[in-house]
JSON list of C-alpha atoms in Angstrom, two decimals:
[
{"chain": "A", "resi": 1, "resn": "UNK", "atom": "CA", "xyz": [88.15, 135.95, 67.89]},
{"chain": "A", "resi": 2, "resn": "UNK", "atom": "CA", "xyz": [92.19, 135.05, 67.09]},
{"chain": "A", "resi": 3, "resn": "UNK", "atom": "CA", "xyz": [92.67, 138.47, 65.56]},
{"chain": "A", "resi": 4, "resn": "UNK", "atom": "CA", "xyz": [92.16, 140.09, 69.04]},
{"chain": "A", "resi": 5, "resn": "UNK", "atom": "CA", "xyz": [94.75, 141.93, 70.46]},
{"chain": "A", "resi": 6, "resn": "UNK", "atom": "CA", "xyz": [96.24, 141.03, 74.01]},
{"chain": "A", "resi": 7, "resn": "UNK", "atom": "CA", "xyz": [95.87, 143.58, 76.06]},
{"chain": "A", "resi": 8, "resn": "UNK", "atom": "CA", "xyz": [92.64, 143.71, 75.05]},
{"chain": "A", "resi": 9, "resn": "UNK", "atom": "CA", "xyz": [91.53, 139.64, 75.11]},
{"chain": "A", "resi": 10, "resn": "UNK", "atom": "CA", "xyz": [93.71, 141.20, 79.27]},
{"chain": "A", "resi": 11, "resn": "UNK", "atom": "CA", "xyz": [91.21, 143.21, 79.59]},
{"chain": "A", "resi": 12, "resn": "UNK", "atom": "CA", "xyz": [88.28, 141.18, 78.71]},
{"chain": "A", "resi": 13, "resn": "UNK", "atom": "CA", "xyz": [89.97, 138.51, 81.53]},
{"chain": "A", "resi": 14, "resn": "UNK", "atom": "CA", "xyz": [89.65, 141.08, 84.40]},
{"chain": "A", "resi": 15, "resn": "UNK", "atom": "CA", "xyz": [85.74, 142.24, 83.63]},
{"chain": "A", "resi": 16, "resn": "UNK", "atom": "CA", "xyz": [84.63, 138.63, 83.13]},
{"chain": "A", "resi": 17, "resn": "UNK", "atom": "CA", "xyz": [87.02, 136.65, 85.40]},
{"chain": "A", "resi": 18, "resn": "UNK", "atom": "CA", "xyz": [85.71, 137.91, 88.52]},
{"chain": "A", "resi": 19, "resn": "UNK", "atom": "CA", "xyz": [82.54, 138.39, 87.59]},
{"chain": "A", "resi": 20, "resn": "UNK", "atom": "CA", "xyz": [81.39, 134.66, 86.68]},
{"chain": "A", "resi": 21, "resn": "UNK", "atom": "CA", "xyz": [83.20, 133.93, 89.48]},
{"chain": "A", "resi": 22, "resn": "UNK", "atom": "CA", "xyz": [81.47, 135.27, 91.62]},
{"chain": "A", "resi": 23, "resn": "UNK", "atom": "CA", "xyz": [78.60, 134.52, 90.53]},
{"chain": "A", "resi": 24, "resn": "UNK", "atom": "CA", "xyz": [79.07, 130.32, 90.96]},
{"chain": "A", "resi": 25, "resn": "UNK", "atom": "CA", "xyz": [80.61, 130.84, 93.62]},
{"chain": "A", "resi": 26, "resn": "UNK", "atom": "CA", "xyz": [77.37, 132.65, 95.47]},
{"chain": "A", "resi": 27, "resn": "UNK", "atom": "CA", "xyz": [75.08, 129.71, 93.52]},
{"chain": "A", "resi": 28, "resn": "UNK", "atom": "CA", "xyz": [77.19, 127.31, 95.50]},
{"chain": "A", "resi": 29, "resn": "UNK", "atom": "CA", "xyz": [77.46, 128.85, 98.52]},
{"chain": "A", "resi": 30, "resn": "UNK", "atom": "CA", "xyz": [73.36, 130.33, 98.52]},
{"chain": "A", "resi": 31, "resn": "UNK", "atom": "CA", "xyz": [71.82, 127.36, 96.56]},
{"chain": "A", "resi": 32, "resn": "UNK", "atom": "CA", "xyz": [73.78, 124.21, 97.13]},
{"chain": "A", "resi": 33, "resn": "UNK", "atom": "CA", "xyz": [74.73, 124.39, 100.76]},
{"chain": "A", "resi": 34, "resn": "UNK", "atom": "CA", "xyz": [72.95, 127.07, 102.07]},
{"chain": "A", "resi": 35, "resn": "UNK", "atom": "CA", "xyz": [73.83, 130.47, 103.61]},
{"chain": "A", "resi": 36, "resn": "UNK", "atom": "CA", "xyz": [72.55, 128.77, 107.71]},
{"chain": "A", "resi": 37, "resn": "UNK", "atom": "CA", "xyz": [75.73, 125.89, 107.19]},
{"chain": "A", "resi": 38, "resn": "UNK", "atom": "CA", "xyz": [78.69, 126.63, 108.76]},
{"chain": "A", "resi": 39, "resn": "UNK", "atom": "CA", "xyz": [81.88, 126.28, 106.30]},
{"chain": "A", "resi": 40, "resn": "UNK", "atom": "CA", "xyz": [83.52, 124.13, 109.66]},
{"chain": "A", "resi": 41, "resn": "UNK", "atom": "CA", "xyz": [80.80, 121.93, 110.16]},
{"chain": "A", "resi": 42, "resn": "UNK", "atom": "CA", "xyz": [82.20, 119.21, 107.17]},
{"chain": "A", "resi": 43, "resn": "UNK", "atom": "CA", "xyz": [79.19, 116.92, 107.54]},
{"chain": "A", "resi": 44, "resn": "UNK", "atom": "CA", "xyz": [76.72, 119.21, 107.17]},
{"chain": "A", "resi": 45, "resn": "UNK", "atom": "CA", "xyz": [78.53, 120.83, 104.17]},
{"chain": "A", "resi": 46, "resn": "UNK", "atom": "CA", "xyz": [79.53, 117.24, 102.66]},
{"chain": "A", "resi": 47, "resn": "UNK", "atom": "CA", "xyz": [75.43, 116.24, 103.16]},
{"chain": "A", "resi": 48, "resn": "UNK", "atom": "CA", "xyz": [74.73, 119.41, 101.31]},
{"chain": "A", "resi": 49, "resn": "UNK", "atom": "CA", "xyz": [76.30, 118.58, 97.98]},
{"chain": "A", "resi": 50, "resn": "UNK", "atom": "CA", "xyz": [75.98, 115.56, 97.99]},
{"chain": "A", "resi": 51, "resn": "UNK", "atom": "CA", "xyz": [71.89, 116.24, 97.59]},
{"chain": "A", "resi": 52, "resn": "UNK", "atom": "CA", "xyz": [72.98, 118.92, 95.12]},
{"chain": "A", "resi": 53, "resn": "UNK", "atom": "CA", "xyz": [75.62, 116.99, 93.22]},
{"chain": "A", "resi": 54, "resn": "UNK", "atom": "CA", "xyz": [74.68, 118.16, 89.96]},
{"chain": "A", "resi": 55, "resn": "UNK", "atom": "CA", "xyz": [75.13, 121.66, 91.08]},
{"chain": "A", "resi": 56, "resn": "UNK", "atom": "CA", "xyz": [78.32, 121.44, 92.94]},
{"chain": "A", "resi": 57, "resn": "UNK", "atom": "CA", "xyz": [79.39, 120.03, 90.23]},
{"chain": "A", "resi": 58, "resn": "UNK", "atom": "CA", "xyz": [79.06, 122.80, 87.19]},
{"chain": "A", "resi": 59, "resn": "UNK", "atom": "CA", "xyz": [80.03, 125.16, 89.76]},
{"chain": "A", "resi": 60, "resn": "UNK", "atom": "CA", "xyz": [82.69, 124.01, 90.75]},
{"chain": "A", "resi": 61, "resn": "UNK", "atom": "CA", "xyz": [83.39, 124.22, 86.64]},
{"chain": "A", "resi": 62, "resn": "UNK", "atom": "CA", "xyz": [81.99, 127.69, 86.20]},
{"chain": "A", "resi": 63, "resn": "UNK", "atom": "CA", "xyz": [84.71, 128.93, 89.49]},
{"chain": "A", "resi": 64, "resn": "UNK", "atom": "CA", "xyz": [87.44, 127.12, 88.54]},
{"chain": "A", "resi": 65, "resn": "UNK", "atom": "CA", "xyz": [86.90, 127.97, 84.88]},
{"chain": "A", "resi": 66, "resn": "UNK", "atom": "CA", "xyz": [87.04, 131.91, 85.50]},
{"chain": "A", "resi": 67, "resn": "UNK", "atom": "CA", "xyz": [88.72, 131.62, 88.19]},
{"chain": "A", "resi": 68, "resn": "UNK", "atom": "CA", "xyz": [91.74, 130.55, 85.24]},
{"chain": "A", "resi": 69, "resn": "UNK", "atom": "CA", "xyz": [90.29, 133.67, 82.99]},
{"chain": "A", "resi": 70, "resn": "UNK", "atom": "CA", "xyz": [91.19, 135.59, 85.80]},
{"chain": "A", "resi": 71, "resn": "UNK", "atom": "CA", "xyz": [94.15, 134.54, 86.53]},
{"chain": "A", "resi": 72, "resn": "UNK", "atom": "CA", "xyz": [95.00, 134.96, 82.70]},
{"chain": "A", "resi": 73, "resn": "UNK", "atom": "CA", "xyz": [94.03, 139.31, 82.88]},
{"chain": "A", "resi": 74, "resn": "UNK", "atom": "CA", "xyz": [96.18, 139.21, 85.96]},
{"chain": "A", "resi": 75, "resn": "UNK", "atom": "CA", "xyz": [98.88, 138.10, 84.43]},
{"chain": "A", "resi": 76, "resn": "UNK", "atom": "CA", "xyz": [99.30, 140.90, 81.39]},
{"chain": "A", "resi": 77, "resn": "UNK", "atom": "CA", "xyz": [98.44, 143.71, 84.01]},
{"chain": "A", "resi": 78, "resn": "UNK", "atom": "CA", "xyz": [102.09, 142.48, 85.48]},
{"chain": "A", "resi": 79, "resn": "UNK", "atom": "CA", "xyz": [103.39, 141.64, 82.10]},
{"chain": "A", "resi": 80, "resn": "UNK", "atom": "CA", "xyz": [102.75, 145.32, 81.13]},
{"chain": "A", "resi": 81, "resn": "UNK", "atom": "CA", "xyz": [103.56, 147.13, 83.87]},
{"chain": "A", "resi": 82, "resn": "UNK", "atom": "CA", "xyz": [106.65, 145.16, 83.68]},
{"chain": "A", "resi": 83, "resn": "UNK", "atom": "CA", "xyz": [108.39, 145.80, 87.80]},
{"chain": "A", "resi": 84, "resn": "UNK", "atom": "CA", "xyz": [109.57, 143.59, 89.97]},
{"chain": "A", "resi": 85, "resn": "UNK", "atom": "CA", "xyz": [106.44, 143.62, 92.33]},
{"chain": "A", "resi": 86, "resn": "UNK", "atom": "CA", "xyz": [103.99, 143.03, 89.74]},
{"chain": "A", "resi": 87, "resn": "UNK", "atom": "CA", "xyz": [106.20, 140.12, 88.85]},
{"chain": "A", "resi": 88, "resn": "UNK", "atom": "CA", "xyz": [107.13, 138.96, 92.31]},
{"chain": "A", "resi": 89, "resn": "UNK", "atom": "CA", "xyz": [103.16, 139.00, 92.87]},
{"chain": "A", "resi": 90, "resn": "UNK", "atom": "CA", "xyz": [102.13, 136.84, 89.69]},
{"chain": "A", "resi": 91, "resn": "UNK", "atom": "CA", "xyz": [103.96, 133.59, 91.11]},
{"chain": "A", "resi": 92, "resn": "UNK", "atom": "CA", "xyz": [101.63, 133.93, 93.82]},
{"chain": "A", "resi": 93, "resn": "UNK", "atom": "CA", "xyz": [98.79, 134.01, 92.33]},
{"chain": "A", "resi": 94, "resn": "UNK", "atom": "CA", "xyz": [98.96, 131.64, 89.76]},
{"chain": "A", "resi": 95, "resn": "UNK", "atom": "CA", "xyz": [100.32, 129.28, 92.76]},
{"chain": "A", "resi": 96, "resn": "UNK", "atom": "CA", "xyz": [96.45, 130.49, 94.50]},
{"chain": "A", "resi": 97, "resn": "UNK", "atom": "CA", "xyz": [94.96, 129.98, 91.24]},
{"chain": "A", "resi": 98, "resn": "UNK", "atom": "CA", "xyz": [95.66, 126.35, 90.65]},
{"chain": "A", "resi": 99, "resn": "UNK", "atom": "CA", "xyz": [95.65, 125.74, 94.82]},
{"chain": "A", "resi": 100, "resn": "UNK", "atom": "CA", "xyz": [91.54, 127.35, 93.99]},
{"chain": "A", "resi": 101, "resn": "UNK", "atom": "CA", "xyz": [91.69, 124.78, 91.15]},
{"chain": "A", "resi": 102, "resn": "UNK", "atom": "CA", "xyz": [92.53, 121.83, 93.00]},
{"chain": "A", "resi": 103, "resn": "UNK", "atom": "CA", "xyz": [89.98, 122.22, 96.19]},
{"chain": "A", "resi": 104, "resn": "UNK", "atom": "CA", "xyz": [87.30, 123.21, 93.39]},
{"chain": "A", "resi": 105, "resn": "UNK", "atom": "CA", "xyz": [87.88, 119.10, 91.88]},
{"chain": "A", "resi": 106, "resn": "UNK", "atom": "CA", "xyz": [87.80, 117.88, 95.05]},
{"chain": "A", "resi": 107, "resn": "UNK", "atom": "CA", "xyz": [84.81, 119.67, 95.98]},
{"chain": "A", "resi": 108, "resn": "UNK", "atom": "CA", "xyz": [83.03, 118.77, 92.65]},
{"chain": "A", "resi": 109, "resn": "UNK", "atom": "CA", "xyz": [84.31, 114.86, 93.86]},
{"chain": "A", "resi": 110, "resn": "UNK", "atom": "CA", "xyz": [82.40, 115.30, 96.34]},
{"chain": "A", "resi": 111, "resn": "UNK", "atom": "CA", "xyz": [79.09, 116.36, 95.62]},
{"chain": "A", "resi": 112, "resn": "UNK", "atom": "CA", "xyz": [79.97, 112.91, 93.23]},
{"chain": "A", "resi": 113, "resn": "UNK", "atom": "CA", "xyz": [79.97, 110.65, 95.72]},
{"chain": "A", "resi": 114, "resn": "UNK", "atom": "CA", "xyz": [78.50, 110.39, 98.68]},
{"chain": "A", "resi": 115, "resn": "UNK", "atom": "CA", "xyz": [81.93, 107.97, 101.01]},
{"chain": "A", "resi": 116, "resn": "UNK", "atom": "CA", "xyz": [83.89, 110.54, 99.66]},
{"chain": "A", "resi": 117, "resn": "UNK", "atom": "CA", "xyz": [83.41, 112.96, 102.85]},
{"chain": "A", "resi": 118, "resn": "UNK", "atom": "CA", "xyz": [86.96, 112.68, 103.78]},
{"chain": "A", "resi": 119, "resn": "UNK", "atom": "CA", "xyz": [87.99, 114.90, 100.70]},
{"chain": "A", "resi": 120, "resn": "UNK", "atom": "CA", "xyz": [86.30, 118.14, 102.36]},
{"chain": "A", "resi": 121, "resn": "UNK", "atom": "CA", "xyz": [89.11, 118.20, 104.84]},
{"chain": "A", "resi": 122, "resn": "UNK", "atom": "CA", "xyz": [91.65, 118.67, 102.04]},
{"chain": "A", "resi": 123, "resn": "UNK", "atom": "CA", "xyz": [89.70, 120.74, 99.87]},
{"chain": "A", "resi": 124, "resn": "UNK", "atom": "CA", "xyz": [89.00, 123.00, 103.18]},
{"chain": "A", "resi": 125, "resn": "UNK", "atom": "CA", "xyz": [93.26, 123.47, 103.65]},
{"chain": "A", "resi": 126, "resn": "UNK", "atom": "CA", "xyz": [93.23, 123.69, 100.23]},
{"chain": "A", "resi": 127, "resn": "UNK", "atom": "CA", "xyz": [90.96, 126.65, 99.58]},
{"chain": "A", "resi": 128, "resn": "UNK", "atom": "CA", "xyz": [92.40, 128.06, 102.56]},
{"chain": "A", "resi": 129, "resn": "UNK", "atom": "CA", "xyz": [95.98, 127.85, 101.41]},
{"chain": "A", "resi": 130, "resn": "UNK", "atom": "CA", "xyz": [94.71, 129.40, 98.42]},
{"chain": "A", "resi": 131, "resn": "UNK", "atom": "CA", "xyz": [93.11, 132.19, 99.31]},
{"chain": "A", "resi": 132, "resn": "UNK", "atom": "CA", "xyz": [95.83, 133.47, 101.91]},
{"chain": "A", "resi": 133, "resn": "UNK", "atom": "CA", "xyz": [98.55, 132.76, 98.71]},
{"chain": "A", "resi": 134, "resn": "UNK", "atom": "CA", "xyz": [97.26, 134.93, 95.97]},
{"chain": "A", "resi": 135, "resn": "UNK", "atom": "CA", "xyz": [95.81, 137.06, 98.22]},
{"chain": "A", "resi": 136, "resn": "UNK", "atom": "CA", "xyz": [99.43, 138.15, 99.21]},
{"chain": "A", "resi": 137, "resn": "UNK", "atom": "CA", "xyz": [100.39, 137.43, 94.83]},
{"chain": "A", "resi": 138, "resn": "UNK", "atom": "CA", "xyz": [97.41, 140.43, 94.67]},
{"chain": "A", "resi": 139, "resn": "UNK", "atom": "CA", "xyz": [98.35, 142.30, 97.29]},
{"chain": "A", "resi": 140, "resn": "UNK", "atom": "CA", "xyz": [102.36, 142.24, 95.17]},
{"chain": "A", "resi": 141, "resn": "UNK", "atom": "CA", "xyz": [100.21, 142.93, 92.23]},
{"chain": "A", "resi": 142, "resn": "UNK", "atom": "CA", "xyz": [98.02, 146.41, 92.86]},
{"chain": "A", "resi": 143, "resn": "UNK", "atom": "CA", "xyz": [101.57, 147.08, 95.01]},
{"chain": "A", "resi": 144, "resn": "UNK", "atom": "CA", "xyz": [103.85, 147.13, 91.38]},
{"chain": "A", "resi": 145, "resn": "UNK", "atom": "CA", "xyz": [101.25, 148.53, 89.29]},
{"chain": "A", "resi": 146, "resn": "UNK", "atom": "CA", "xyz": [100.49, 151.55, 91.68]},
{"chain": "A", "resi": 147, "resn": "UNK", "atom": "CA", "xyz": [103.23, 153.64, 90.20]},
{"chain": "A", "resi": 148, "resn": "UNK", "atom": "CA", "xyz": [102.01, 153.69, 86.67]},
{"chain": "A", "resi": 149, "resn": "UNK", "atom": "CA", "xyz": [100.56, 156.26, 84.78]},
{"chain": "A", "resi": 150, "resn": "UNK", "atom": "CA", "xyz": [96.64, 154.81, 83.70]},
{"chain": "A", "resi": 151, "resn": "UNK", "atom": "CA", "xyz": [96.70, 153.36, 87.79]},
{"chain": "A", "resi": 152, "resn": "UNK", "atom": "CA", "xyz": [94.77, 155.51, 89.97]},
{"chain": "A", "resi": 153, "resn": "UNK", "atom": "CA", "xyz": [97.15, 155.51, 92.64]},
{"chain": "A", "resi": 154, "resn": "UNK", "atom": "CA", "xyz": [94.88, 156.39, 95.01]},
{"chain": "A", "resi": 155, "resn": "UNK", "atom": "CA", "xyz": [92.52, 153.38, 94.85]},
{"chain": "A", "resi": 156, "resn": "UNK", "atom": "CA", "xyz": [94.98, 150.95, 94.74]},
{"chain": "A", "resi": 157, "resn": "UNK", "atom": "CA", "xyz": [96.05, 151.82, 97.80]},
{"chain": "A", "resi": 158, "resn": "UNK", "atom": "CA", "xyz": [92.47, 151.36, 99.10]},
{"chain": "A", "resi": 159, "resn": "UNK", "atom": "CA", "xyz": [92.83, 147.74, 97.16]},
{"chain": "A", "resi": 160, "resn": "UNK", "atom": "CA", "xyz": [95.86, 146.78, 98.46]},
{"chain": "A", "resi": 161, "resn": "UNK", "atom": "CA", "xyz": [95.17, 147.69, 101.38]},
{"chain": "A", "resi": 162, "resn": "UNK", "atom": "CA", "xyz": [91.98, 145.74, 101.34]},
{"chain": "A", "resi": 163, "resn": "UNK", "atom": "CA", "xyz": [94.27, 142.48, 100.25]},
{"chain": "A", "resi": 164, "resn": "UNK", "atom": "CA", "xyz": [95.48, 142.50, 103.53]},
{"chain": "A", "resi": 165, "resn": "UNK", "atom": "CA", "xyz": [92.64, 142.07, 105.28]},
{"chain": "A", "resi": 166, "resn": "UNK", "atom": "CA", "xyz": [92.12, 139.27, 102.91]},
{"chain": "A", "resi": 167, "resn": "UNK", "atom": "CA", "xyz": [95.12, 137.38, 103.93]},
{"chain": "A", "resi": 168, "resn": "UNK", "atom": "CA", "xyz": [94.83, 138.21, 107.88]},
{"chain": "A", "resi": 169, "resn": "UNK", "atom": "CA", "xyz": [91.18, 136.42, 107.49]},
{"chain": "A", "resi": 170, "resn": "UNK", "atom": "CA", "xyz": [92.49, 133.67, 105.49]},
{"chain": "A", "resi": 171, "resn": "UNK", "atom": "CA", "xyz": [95.20, 133.07, 108.00]},
{"chain": "A", "resi": 172, "resn": "UNK", "atom": "CA", "xyz": [92.25, 133.81, 110.57]},
{"chain": "A", "resi": 173, "resn": "UNK", "atom": "CA", "xyz": [90.86, 131.34, 109.17]},
{"chain": "A", "resi": 174, "resn": "UNK", "atom": "CA", "xyz": [92.90, 128.77, 108.53]},
{"chain": "A", "resi": 175, "resn": "UNK", "atom": "CA", "xyz": [94.34, 128.64, 112.30]},
{"chain": "A", "resi": 176, "resn": "UNK", "atom": "CA", "xyz": [90.95, 128.94, 114.01]},
{"chain": "A", "resi": 177, "resn": "UNK", "atom": "CA", "xyz": [88.21, 126.78, 112.26]},
{"chain": "A", "resi": 178, "resn": "UNK", "atom": "CA", "xyz": [85.18, 128.19, 114.74]},
{"chain": "A", "resi": 179, "resn": "UNK", "atom": "CA", "xyz": [85.40, 132.11, 112.78]},
{"chain": "A", "resi": 180, "resn": "UNK", "atom": "CA", "xyz": [86.00, 130.28, 109.36]},
{"chain": "A", "resi": 181, "resn": "UNK", "atom": "CA", "xyz": [82.22, 131.70, 108.63]},
{"chain": "A", "resi": 182, "resn": "UNK", "atom": "CA", "xyz": [82.91, 135.06, 109.86]},
{"chain": "A", "resi": 183, "resn": "UNK", "atom": "CA", "xyz": [86.67, 134.97, 108.09]},
{"chain": "A", "resi": 184, "resn": "UNK", "atom": "CA", "xyz": [85.02, 133.71, 104.26]},
{"chain": "A", "resi": 185, "resn": "UNK", "atom": "CA", "xyz": [81.37, 136.58, 104.44]},
{"chain": "A", "resi": 186, "resn": "UNK", "atom": "CA", "xyz": [84.88, 139.05, 105.29]},
{"chain": "A", "resi": 187, "resn": "UNK", "atom": "CA", "xyz": [86.98, 137.33, 102.44]},
{"chain": "A", "resi": 188, "resn": "UNK", "atom": "CA", "xyz": [83.81, 137.42, 100.57]},
{"chain": "A", "resi": 189, "resn": "UNK", "atom": "CA", "xyz": [82.82, 141.38, 100.87]},
{"chain": "A", "resi": 190, "resn": "UNK", "atom": "CA", "xyz": [87.18, 141.28, 100.10]},
{"chain": "A", "resi": 191, "resn": "UNK", "atom": "CA", "xyz": [86.44, 139.65, 97.33]},
{"chain": "A", "resi": 192, "resn": "UNK", "atom": "CA", "xyz": [83.76, 141.26, 95.97]},
{"chain": "A", "resi": 193, "resn": "UNK", "atom": "CA", "xyz": [85.47, 144.82, 95.59]},
{"chain": "A", "resi": 194, "resn": "UNK", "atom": "CA", "xyz": [88.79, 143.00, 94.21]},
{"chain": "A", "resi": 195, "resn": "UNK", "atom": "CA", "xyz": [85.78, 142.62, 91.26]},
{"chain": "A", "resi": 196, "resn": "UNK", "atom": "CA", "xyz": [84.87, 146.42, 90.61]},
{"chain": "A", "resi": 197, "resn": "UNK", "atom": "CA", "xyz": [87.89, 147.12, 90.69]},
{"chain": "A", "resi": 198, "resn": "UNK", "atom": "CA", "xyz": [89.39, 144.65, 88.03]},
{"chain": "A", "resi": 199, "resn": "UNK", "atom": "CA", "xyz": [86.36, 145.97, 85.75]},
{"chain": "A", "resi": 200, "resn": "UNK", "atom": "CA", "xyz": [87.84, 148.95, 85.88]},
{"chain": "A", "resi": 201, "resn": "UNK", "atom": "CA", "xyz": [90.82, 148.33, 85.71]},
{"chain": "A", "resi": 202, "resn": "UNK", "atom": "CA", "xyz": [90.46, 145.48, 82.72]},
{"chain": "A", "resi": 203, "resn": "UNK", "atom": "CA", "xyz": [88.65, 148.45, 80.92]},
{"chain": "A", "resi": 204, "resn": "UNK", "atom": "CA", "xyz": [92.08, 151.00, 80.95]},
{"chain": "A", "resi": 205, "resn": "UNK", "atom": "CA", "xyz": [93.30, 148.44, 79.85]},
{"chain": "A", "resi": 206, "resn": "UNK", "atom": "CA", "xyz": [90.86, 147.67, 76.95]},
{"chain": "A", "resi": 207, "resn": "UNK", "atom": "CA", "xyz": [90.84, 151.23, 76.11]},
{"chain": "A", "resi": 208, "resn": "UNK", "atom": "CA", "xyz": [94.87, 151.91, 75.73]},
{"chain": "A", "resi": 209, "resn": "UNK", "atom": "CA", "xyz": [94.53, 149.69, 72.91]}
]
């Protein structure tokens, strides 16, 4: 592994990071919290997290690691493209990723101690902030690399539009908690599209090395 090239590692990170994150996220949302629990109902979410404390901690760790791996891939993509928009966008991606990792840490803390239920509001707020900032950064990165010859411009523009949708849902969910469940569902669909595109770009990056 010490001899792996930067492009191959970056491409692998773009392929593996979002997939692993998606797996752990769905496990946490479906197996730990449950699809019938409204994320705006803090008491219900905290009860579910504390009732499945071990799985809550494991999934939070898995999500955090996967997000950092994905961030590395996006950073490599931005560095390789060396354009102004991507350079700016990666700053937002880093901050958004950091916010998501902090939110995951708070979620794990909630699961580990029933008395930490007060942390849920903070974790939810940081998570929403992270989603908004990350979506904006991802949008800038996608627009920045869209003119490169190894990127399908039409697909990149579609992904950029999806990033705008993700950004809007994050803002709406942050201002109006009653819409949080719906906005998170839409955001989840957006992330799946991000994942598919990331895998595609990751394969292209590895092939160019």
